[in-house]
Coordinates of C-alpha atoms and ligand atoms in Angstrom, one line a residue:
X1 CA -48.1 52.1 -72.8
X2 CA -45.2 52.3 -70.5
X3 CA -43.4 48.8 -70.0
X4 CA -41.6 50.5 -66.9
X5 CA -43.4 53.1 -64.8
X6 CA -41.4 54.5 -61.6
X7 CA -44.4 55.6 -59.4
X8 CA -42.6 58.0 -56.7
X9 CA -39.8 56.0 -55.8
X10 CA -37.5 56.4 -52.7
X11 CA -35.2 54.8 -50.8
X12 CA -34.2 56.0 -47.9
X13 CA -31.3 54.9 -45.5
X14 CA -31.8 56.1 -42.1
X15 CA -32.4 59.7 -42.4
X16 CA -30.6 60.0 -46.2
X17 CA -32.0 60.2 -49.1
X18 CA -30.4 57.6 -51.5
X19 CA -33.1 58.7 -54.3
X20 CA -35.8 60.5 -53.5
X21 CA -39.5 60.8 -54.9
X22 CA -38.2 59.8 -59.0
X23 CA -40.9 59.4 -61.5
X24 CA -40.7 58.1 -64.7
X25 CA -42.1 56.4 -67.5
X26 CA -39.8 54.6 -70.2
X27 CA -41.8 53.0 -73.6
X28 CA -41.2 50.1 -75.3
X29 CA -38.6 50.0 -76.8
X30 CA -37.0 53.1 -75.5
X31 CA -32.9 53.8 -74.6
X32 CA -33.2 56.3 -71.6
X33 CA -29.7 56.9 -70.0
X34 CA -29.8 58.4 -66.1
X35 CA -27.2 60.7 -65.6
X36 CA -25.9 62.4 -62.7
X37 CA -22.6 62.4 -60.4
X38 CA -21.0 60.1 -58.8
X39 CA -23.2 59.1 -55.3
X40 CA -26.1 60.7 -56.5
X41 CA -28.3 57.9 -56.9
X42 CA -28.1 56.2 -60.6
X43 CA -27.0 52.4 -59.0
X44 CA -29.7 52.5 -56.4
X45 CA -32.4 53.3 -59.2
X46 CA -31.2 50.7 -61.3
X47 CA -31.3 48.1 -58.5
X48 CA -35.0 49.5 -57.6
X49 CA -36.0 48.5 -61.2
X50 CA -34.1 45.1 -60.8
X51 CA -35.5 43.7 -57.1
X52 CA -31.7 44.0 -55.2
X53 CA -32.9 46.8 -53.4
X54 CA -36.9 47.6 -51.8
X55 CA -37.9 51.1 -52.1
X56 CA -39.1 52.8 -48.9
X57 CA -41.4 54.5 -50.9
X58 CA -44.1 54.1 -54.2
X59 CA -43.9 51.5 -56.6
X60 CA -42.3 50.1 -59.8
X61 CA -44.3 48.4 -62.6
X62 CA -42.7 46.2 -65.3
X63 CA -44.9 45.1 -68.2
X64 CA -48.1 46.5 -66.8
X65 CA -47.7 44.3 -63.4
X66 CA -46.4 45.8 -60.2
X67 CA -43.2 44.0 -59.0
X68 CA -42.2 46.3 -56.6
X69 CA -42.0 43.7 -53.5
X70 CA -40.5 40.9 -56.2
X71 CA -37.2 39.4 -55.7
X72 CA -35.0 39.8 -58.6
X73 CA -35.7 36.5 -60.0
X74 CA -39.4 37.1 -59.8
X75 CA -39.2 40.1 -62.1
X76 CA -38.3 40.4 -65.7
X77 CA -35.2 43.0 -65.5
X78 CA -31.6 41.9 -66.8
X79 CA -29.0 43.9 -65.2
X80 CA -25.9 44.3 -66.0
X81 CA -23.6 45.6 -63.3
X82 CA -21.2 47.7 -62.4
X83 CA -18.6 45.7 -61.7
X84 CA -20.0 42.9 -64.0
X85 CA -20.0 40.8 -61.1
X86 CA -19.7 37.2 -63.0
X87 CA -18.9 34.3 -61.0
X88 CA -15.1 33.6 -61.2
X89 CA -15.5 29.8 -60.8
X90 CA -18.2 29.4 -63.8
X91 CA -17.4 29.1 -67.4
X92 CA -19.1 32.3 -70.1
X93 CA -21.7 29.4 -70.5
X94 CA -22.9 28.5 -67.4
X95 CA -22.1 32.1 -66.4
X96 CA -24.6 33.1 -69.5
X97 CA -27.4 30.4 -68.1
X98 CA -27.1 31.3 -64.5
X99 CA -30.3 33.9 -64.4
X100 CA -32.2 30.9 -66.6
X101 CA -31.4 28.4 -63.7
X102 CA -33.0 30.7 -61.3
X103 CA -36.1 30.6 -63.3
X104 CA -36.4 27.2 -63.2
X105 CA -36.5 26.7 -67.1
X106 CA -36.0 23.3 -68.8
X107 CA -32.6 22.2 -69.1
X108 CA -32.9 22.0 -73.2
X109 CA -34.0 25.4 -73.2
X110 CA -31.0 27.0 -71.4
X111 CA -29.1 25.2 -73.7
X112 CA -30.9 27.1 -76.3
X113 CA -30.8 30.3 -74.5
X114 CA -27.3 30.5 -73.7
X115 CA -26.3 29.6 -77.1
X116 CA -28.3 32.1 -78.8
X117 CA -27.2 35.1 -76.0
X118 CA -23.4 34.0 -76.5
X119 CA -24.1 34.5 -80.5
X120 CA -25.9 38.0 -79.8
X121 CA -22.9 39.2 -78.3
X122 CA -20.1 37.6 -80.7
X123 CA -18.7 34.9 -77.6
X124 CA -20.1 31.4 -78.7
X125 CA -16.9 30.3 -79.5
X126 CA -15.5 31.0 -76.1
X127 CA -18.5 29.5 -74.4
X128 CA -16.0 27.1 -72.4
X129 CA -13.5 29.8 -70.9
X130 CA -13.4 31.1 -66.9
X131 CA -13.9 34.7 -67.0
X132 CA -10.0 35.4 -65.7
X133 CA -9.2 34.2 -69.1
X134 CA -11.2 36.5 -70.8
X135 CA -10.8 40.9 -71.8
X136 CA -12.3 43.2 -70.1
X137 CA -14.3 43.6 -73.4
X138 CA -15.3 40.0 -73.3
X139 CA -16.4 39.7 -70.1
X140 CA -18.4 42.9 -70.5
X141 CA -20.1 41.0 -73.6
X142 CA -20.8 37.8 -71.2
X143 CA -22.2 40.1 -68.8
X144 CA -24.5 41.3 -71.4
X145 CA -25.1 37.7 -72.6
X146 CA -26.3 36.8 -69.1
X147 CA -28.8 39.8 -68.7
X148 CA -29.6 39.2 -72.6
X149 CA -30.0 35.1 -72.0
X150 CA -33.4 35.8 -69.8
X151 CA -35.6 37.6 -72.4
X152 CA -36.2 40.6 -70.2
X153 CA -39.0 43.4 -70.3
X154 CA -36.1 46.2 -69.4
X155 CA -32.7 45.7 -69.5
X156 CA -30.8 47.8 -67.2
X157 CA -27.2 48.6 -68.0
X158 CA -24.9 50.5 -64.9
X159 CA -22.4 52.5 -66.2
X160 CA -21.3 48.9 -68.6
X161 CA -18.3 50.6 -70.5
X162 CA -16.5 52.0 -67.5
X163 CA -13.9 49.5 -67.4
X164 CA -13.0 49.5 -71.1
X165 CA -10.2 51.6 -72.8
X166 CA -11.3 54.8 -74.6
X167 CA -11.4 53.0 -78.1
X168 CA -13.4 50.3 -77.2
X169 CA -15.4 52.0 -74.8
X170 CA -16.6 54.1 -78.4
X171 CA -17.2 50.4 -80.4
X172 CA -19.0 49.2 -77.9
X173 CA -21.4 51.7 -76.9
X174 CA -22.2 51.4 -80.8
X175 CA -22.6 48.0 -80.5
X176 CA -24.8 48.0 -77.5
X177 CA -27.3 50.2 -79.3
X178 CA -27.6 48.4 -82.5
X179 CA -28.2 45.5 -80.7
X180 CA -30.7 47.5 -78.3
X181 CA -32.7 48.4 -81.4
X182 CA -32.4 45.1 -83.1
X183 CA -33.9 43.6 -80.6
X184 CA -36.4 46.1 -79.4
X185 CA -35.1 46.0 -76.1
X186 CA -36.5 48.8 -73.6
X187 CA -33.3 49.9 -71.9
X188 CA -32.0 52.2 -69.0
X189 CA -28.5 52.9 -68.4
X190 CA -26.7 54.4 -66.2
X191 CA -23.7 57.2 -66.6
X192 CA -21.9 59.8 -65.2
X193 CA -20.5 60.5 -68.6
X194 CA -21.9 62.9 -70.7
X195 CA -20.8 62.4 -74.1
X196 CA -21.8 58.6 -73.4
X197 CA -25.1 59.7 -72.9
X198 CA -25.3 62.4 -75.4
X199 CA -24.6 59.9 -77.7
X200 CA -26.5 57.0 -76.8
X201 CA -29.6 57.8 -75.3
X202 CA -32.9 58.6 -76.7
X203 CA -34.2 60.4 -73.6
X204 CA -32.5 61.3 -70.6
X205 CA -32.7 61.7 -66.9
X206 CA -30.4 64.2 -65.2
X207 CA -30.0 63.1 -61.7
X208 CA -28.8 64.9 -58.4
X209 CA -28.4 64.2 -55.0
X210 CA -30.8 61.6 -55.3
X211 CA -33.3 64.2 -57.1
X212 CA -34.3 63.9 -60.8
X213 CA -33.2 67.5 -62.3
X214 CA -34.4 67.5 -66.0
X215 CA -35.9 64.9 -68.2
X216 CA -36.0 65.1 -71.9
X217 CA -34.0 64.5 -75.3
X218 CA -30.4 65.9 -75.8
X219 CA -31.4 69.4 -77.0
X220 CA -33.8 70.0 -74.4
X221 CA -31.5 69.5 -72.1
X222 CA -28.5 71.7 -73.8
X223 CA -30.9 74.3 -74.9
X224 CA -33.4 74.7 -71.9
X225 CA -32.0 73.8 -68.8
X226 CA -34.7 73.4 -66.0
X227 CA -31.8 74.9 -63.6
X228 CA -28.1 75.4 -62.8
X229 CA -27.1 72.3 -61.7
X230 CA -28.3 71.2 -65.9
X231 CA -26.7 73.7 -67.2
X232 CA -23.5 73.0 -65.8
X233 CA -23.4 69.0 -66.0
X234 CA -24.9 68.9 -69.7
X235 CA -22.5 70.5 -71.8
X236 CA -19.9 73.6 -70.5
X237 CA -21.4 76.5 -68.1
X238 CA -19.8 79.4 -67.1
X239 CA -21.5 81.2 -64.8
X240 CA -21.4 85.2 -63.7
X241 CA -22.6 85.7 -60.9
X242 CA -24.7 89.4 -60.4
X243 CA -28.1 90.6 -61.0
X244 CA -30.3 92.1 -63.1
X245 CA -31.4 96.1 -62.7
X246 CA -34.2 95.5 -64.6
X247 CA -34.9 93.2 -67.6
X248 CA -32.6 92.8 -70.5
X249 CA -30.2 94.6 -67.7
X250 CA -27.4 92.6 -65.6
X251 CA -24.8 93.9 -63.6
X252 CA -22.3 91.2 -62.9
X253 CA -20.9 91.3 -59.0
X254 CA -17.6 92.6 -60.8
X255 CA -19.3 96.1 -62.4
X256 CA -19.6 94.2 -65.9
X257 CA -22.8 96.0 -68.2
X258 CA -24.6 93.2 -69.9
X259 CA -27.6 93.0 -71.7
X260 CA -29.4 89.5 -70.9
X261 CA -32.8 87.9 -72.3
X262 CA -35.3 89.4 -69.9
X263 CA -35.5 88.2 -66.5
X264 CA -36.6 89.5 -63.0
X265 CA -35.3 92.1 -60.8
X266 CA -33.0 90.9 -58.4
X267 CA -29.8 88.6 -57.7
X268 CA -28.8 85.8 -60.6
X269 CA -26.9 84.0 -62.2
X270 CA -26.1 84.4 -66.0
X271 CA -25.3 80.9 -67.9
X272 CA -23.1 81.2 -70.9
X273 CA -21.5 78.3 -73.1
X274 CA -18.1 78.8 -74.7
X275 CA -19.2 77.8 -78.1
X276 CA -22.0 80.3 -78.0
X277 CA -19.2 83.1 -77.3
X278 CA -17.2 85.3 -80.0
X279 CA -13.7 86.3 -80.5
X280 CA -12.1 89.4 -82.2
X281 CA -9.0 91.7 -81.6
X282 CA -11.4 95.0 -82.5
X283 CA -15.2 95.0 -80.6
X284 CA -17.7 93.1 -82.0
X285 CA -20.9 94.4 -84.3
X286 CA -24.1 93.5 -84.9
X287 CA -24.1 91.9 -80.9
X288 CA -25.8 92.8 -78.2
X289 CA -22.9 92.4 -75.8
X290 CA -19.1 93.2 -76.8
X291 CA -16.5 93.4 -74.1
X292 CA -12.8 94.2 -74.0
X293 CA -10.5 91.4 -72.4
X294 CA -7.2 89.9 -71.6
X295 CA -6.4 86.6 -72.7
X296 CA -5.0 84.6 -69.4
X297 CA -4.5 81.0 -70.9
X298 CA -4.9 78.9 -74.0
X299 CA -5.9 74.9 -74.2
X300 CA -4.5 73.8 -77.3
X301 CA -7.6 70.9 -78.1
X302 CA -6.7 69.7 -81.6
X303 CA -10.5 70.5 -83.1
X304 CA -10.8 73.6 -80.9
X305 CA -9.0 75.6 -78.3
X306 CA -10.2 77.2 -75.3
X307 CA -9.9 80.9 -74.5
X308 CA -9.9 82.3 -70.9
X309 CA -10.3 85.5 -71.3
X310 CA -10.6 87.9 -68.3
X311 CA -13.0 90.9 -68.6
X312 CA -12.9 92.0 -64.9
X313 CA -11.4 91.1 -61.7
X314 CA -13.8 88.6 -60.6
X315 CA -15.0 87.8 -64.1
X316 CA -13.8 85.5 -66.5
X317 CA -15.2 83.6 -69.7
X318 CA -13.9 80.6 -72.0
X319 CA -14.5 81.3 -75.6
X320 CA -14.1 78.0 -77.9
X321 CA -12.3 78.9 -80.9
X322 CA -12.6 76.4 -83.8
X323 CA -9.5 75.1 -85.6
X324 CA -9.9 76.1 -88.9
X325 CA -6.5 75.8 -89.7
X326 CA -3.9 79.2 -89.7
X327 CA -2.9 81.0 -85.8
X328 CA -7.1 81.9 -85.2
X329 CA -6.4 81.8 -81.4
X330 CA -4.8 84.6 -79.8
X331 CA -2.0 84.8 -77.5
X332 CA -1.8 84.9 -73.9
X333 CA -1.5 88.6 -72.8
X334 CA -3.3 90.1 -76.4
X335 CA -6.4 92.4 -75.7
X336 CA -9.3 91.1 -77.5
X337 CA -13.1 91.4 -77.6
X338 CA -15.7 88.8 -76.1
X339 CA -19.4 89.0 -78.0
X340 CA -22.7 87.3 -77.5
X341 CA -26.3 88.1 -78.4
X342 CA -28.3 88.4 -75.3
X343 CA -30.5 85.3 -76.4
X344 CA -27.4 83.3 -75.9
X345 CA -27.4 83.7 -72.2
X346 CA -29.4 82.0 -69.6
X347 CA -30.9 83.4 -66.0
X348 CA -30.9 81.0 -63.2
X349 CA -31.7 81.9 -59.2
X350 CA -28.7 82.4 -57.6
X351 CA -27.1 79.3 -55.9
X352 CA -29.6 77.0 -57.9
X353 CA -28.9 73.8 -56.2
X354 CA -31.6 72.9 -53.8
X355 CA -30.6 72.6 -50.1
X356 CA -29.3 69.0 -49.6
X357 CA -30.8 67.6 -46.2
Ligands
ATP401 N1 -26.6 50.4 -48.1 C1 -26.4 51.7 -48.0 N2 -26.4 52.4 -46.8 C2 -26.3 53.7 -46.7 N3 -26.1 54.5 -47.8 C3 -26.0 54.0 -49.0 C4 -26.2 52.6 -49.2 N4 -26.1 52.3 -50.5 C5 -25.8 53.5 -51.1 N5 -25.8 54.5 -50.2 C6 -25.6 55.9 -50.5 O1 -26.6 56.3 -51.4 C7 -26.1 57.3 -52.3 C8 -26.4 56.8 -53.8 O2 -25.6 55.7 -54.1 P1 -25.6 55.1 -55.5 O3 -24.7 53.8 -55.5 O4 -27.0 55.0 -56.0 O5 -24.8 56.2 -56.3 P2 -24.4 56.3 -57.9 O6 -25.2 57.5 -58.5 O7 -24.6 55.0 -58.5 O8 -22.9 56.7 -57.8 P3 -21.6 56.2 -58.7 O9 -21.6 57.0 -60.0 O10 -20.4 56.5 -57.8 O11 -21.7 54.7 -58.9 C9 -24.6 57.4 -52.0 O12 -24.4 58.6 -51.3 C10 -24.3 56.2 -51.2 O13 -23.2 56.4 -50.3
MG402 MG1 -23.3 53.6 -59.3

C-alpha cells in the first residue's frame, strides 16, 4: 500500500505550468529522491505533498486519507526546507516543538517530543541555543529535528545539504539515510544533484519543466533512458547528431560511418557515455565501431581523465580513461583510435525535449 499517492497533480500559475500532471506512488518506508534542474518543479511538488501550496489539479493522499485541501498542520508531512527556514528569535528547542504546538499536543508531550527529536539528530545538548549561534550543519540537524519532532507519515527533505561544505555535505547525507531506515521513515527529497541522488535514493524521479521524465532505480535510469533529456542529466551524454540509413546504420551530420543498435530510418540522435568508449594509438579489434581521431584536450581528474577527441569537423567524443597509474592518456595533438560496440550506443528522436508551452 502506498502511504503517499500523487494522483495527477498540477499546479498551474496563470498560464505556466509549475508541474504538470505528476503521478506517483511512494511505499512505506521508501527513500525516492526527485531530481531535475533548477525551476523545474521539485520545491513546488514537495510543498504539494506538505499543504503550502493547493494543486490546481488531482489529488494527494497521505496514509490512505486524501489531504489534498489540508493545511499543513492538518496533514502528517514534515518538511524540511530549503532554506531551513527556522525562526531566528526561538531557541533549537522551541524551534524543535514549534510543528507540535500547532497540533495542539499536551505540553508534557512536546517536552517529550522535542527531547527525543534533538537526541535523533545528536543536538540535545544545545537545546537552549538561537539558531545564529549554531553551524550550518547544526541548524540543518534542528531543521530535521523539527520535521522529525511531529512523527510524520512522509518526510519531505528539499535539497537539505545544499548549504553544507562538500565534506559534510557526504557525512550527512549518510547520516540522513541511516536514520531514514532506522526509523522507517517514507521519505522524498529533493535534488538537482546527481551523485546525491545516485547515492541516496532508492527510486527516483527525473523531473523537467514541470514534467516527470523517467522513474525507476539508478540503473534503469543510467542503462535505459526513457529519452534525451535522461540520458543527459543522469550520468555524461554525448550526443551525435545524424541519422540512420537503415538499421544498425548511422550517418552522423558530419559524414561519420557508424554502426548503431538497430533503430528506424530517419533523423536521430546517437547517445554515448565516455566510460563506455575506448582508447588506443592503432584501431581497435574485436568492435563494431573503430575511428581515427585527434586528441583536442585533456582533464587531468585524479581517478580518471577525460579525452576529447575529434573525429570529424562537427563531431567530437570524450573518452574517460582510468588512472591506472603510468602516462595511459595521450597527448594533445597524438592520433589515436575511438571504439565502441554498437550495443553501447543509444537512439533518441532528434531534439528529444518536448516543446515547452
Ligand atoms: N508563486 C509563483 N508564481 C509564479 N511562478 C512560480 C511561483 N512559484 C514558483 N514558480 C515557478 O514555477 C517553476 C518551478 O519552481 P520550483 O520552485 O518548484 O522549482 P525547483 O525545481 O524547486 O527549482 P530549484 O532547483 O531552483 O529550487 C519555476 O519556473 C518558478 O519560477
Ligand atoms: Mg527548489
Amino acid at each position: 500500500m502506498a502511504r503517499l499517492r500523487l494522483d495527477h497533480v498540477s499546479k498551474r500559475y496563470g498560464d505556466f505550468h509549475a508541474v504538470r500532471d505528476v503521478t506517483l506512488d511512494v511505499a512505506d518506508g521508501e527513500f525516492v529522491v526527485l531530481l531535475g534542474p533548477s525551476g523545474c518543479g521539485k520545491t513546488t511538488t514537495l510543498r504539494m505533498i506538505a499543504g503550502f501550496i493547493t494543486p490546481t489539479a488531482g489529488g494527494v493522499h497521505l496514509a490512505d486519507r486524501e489531504v489534498t485541501g489540508l493545511p499543513p498542520w492538518k496533514r502528517n508531512a514534515g518538511m524540511v526546507f530549503q532554506s531551513y527556514a527556522l525562526f531566528p528569535h526561538l531557541s533549537v528547542a522551541q524551534n524543535v516543538a514549534f510543528g507540535l504546538e500547532m497540533r495542539r499536543l499536551a505540553k508534557a508531550d512536546i517536552t517529550t517530543r522535542v527531547a527525543e527529536a534533538l537526541k535523533l539528530v545528536r543536538l540535545d545538548h544545545l537545546a537552549g541555543r538561537l539558531p545564529r549561534q549554531l553551524s550550518g550543519g547544526q541548524q540543518q540537524r534542528v531543521a530535521l529535528a523539527r520535521a522529525l519532532a511531529i512523527r510524520p507519515d512522509v518526510l519531505l527533505l528539499d535539497e537539505p545539504l545544499s548549504n553544507l561544505d562538500a565534506k559534510l555535505r557526504q557525512e550527512v547525507r549518510v547520516e540522513i539515510r541511516e536514520l531514514q531506515r532506522q526509523l522507517g521513515l517514507t521519505t522524498v527529497m529533493v535534488t538537482h544533484d546527481q551523485e546525491e541522488a545516485l547515492t541516496m535514493a532508492d527510486r527516483l524521479v527525473v523531473m523537467n519543466e514541470g514534467s516527470v521524465r523517467q522513474i525507476g532505480g539508478q540503473r534503469d535510469l543510467y542503462e535505459r533512458p526513457a529519452d534525451r533529456f535522461v540520458a543527459g542529466f543522469v550520468g555524461r551524454g554525448m550526443f551525435l547528431t545524424g541519422r540512420v540509413e537503415a538499421p544498425g546504420r548511422f550517418r552522423t551530420e558530419g559524414g561519420l560511418a557508424l554502426a548503431c543498435d538497430g533503430g528506424a530510418s530517419g533523423p536521430a540522435v546517437l547517445a554515448l557515455r565516455p566510460e563506455r568508449l575506448e582508447i588506443g594509438p592503432a584501431p581497435l579489434s574485436g568492435l563494431d565501431n573503430s575511428l581515427p581521431g585527434t586528441v583536442e584536450f585533456i582533464s587531468y581528474l585524479g581517478a580518471a581523465s577525460d579525452v576529447h577527441v575529434r573525429l570529424s569537423p562537427s563531431d567530437r567524443v570524450i573518452v574517460q580513461v582510468a588512472n591506472r597509474g603510468g602516462d595511459a592518456a595521450p597527448e594533445i595533438g597524438a592520433t589515436v583510435h575511438v571504439g565502441w560496440p554498437a550495443t553501447a550506443g543509444r537512439l533518441f528522436a532528434p531534439g528529444g525535449d518536448p516543446p515547452s508551452l
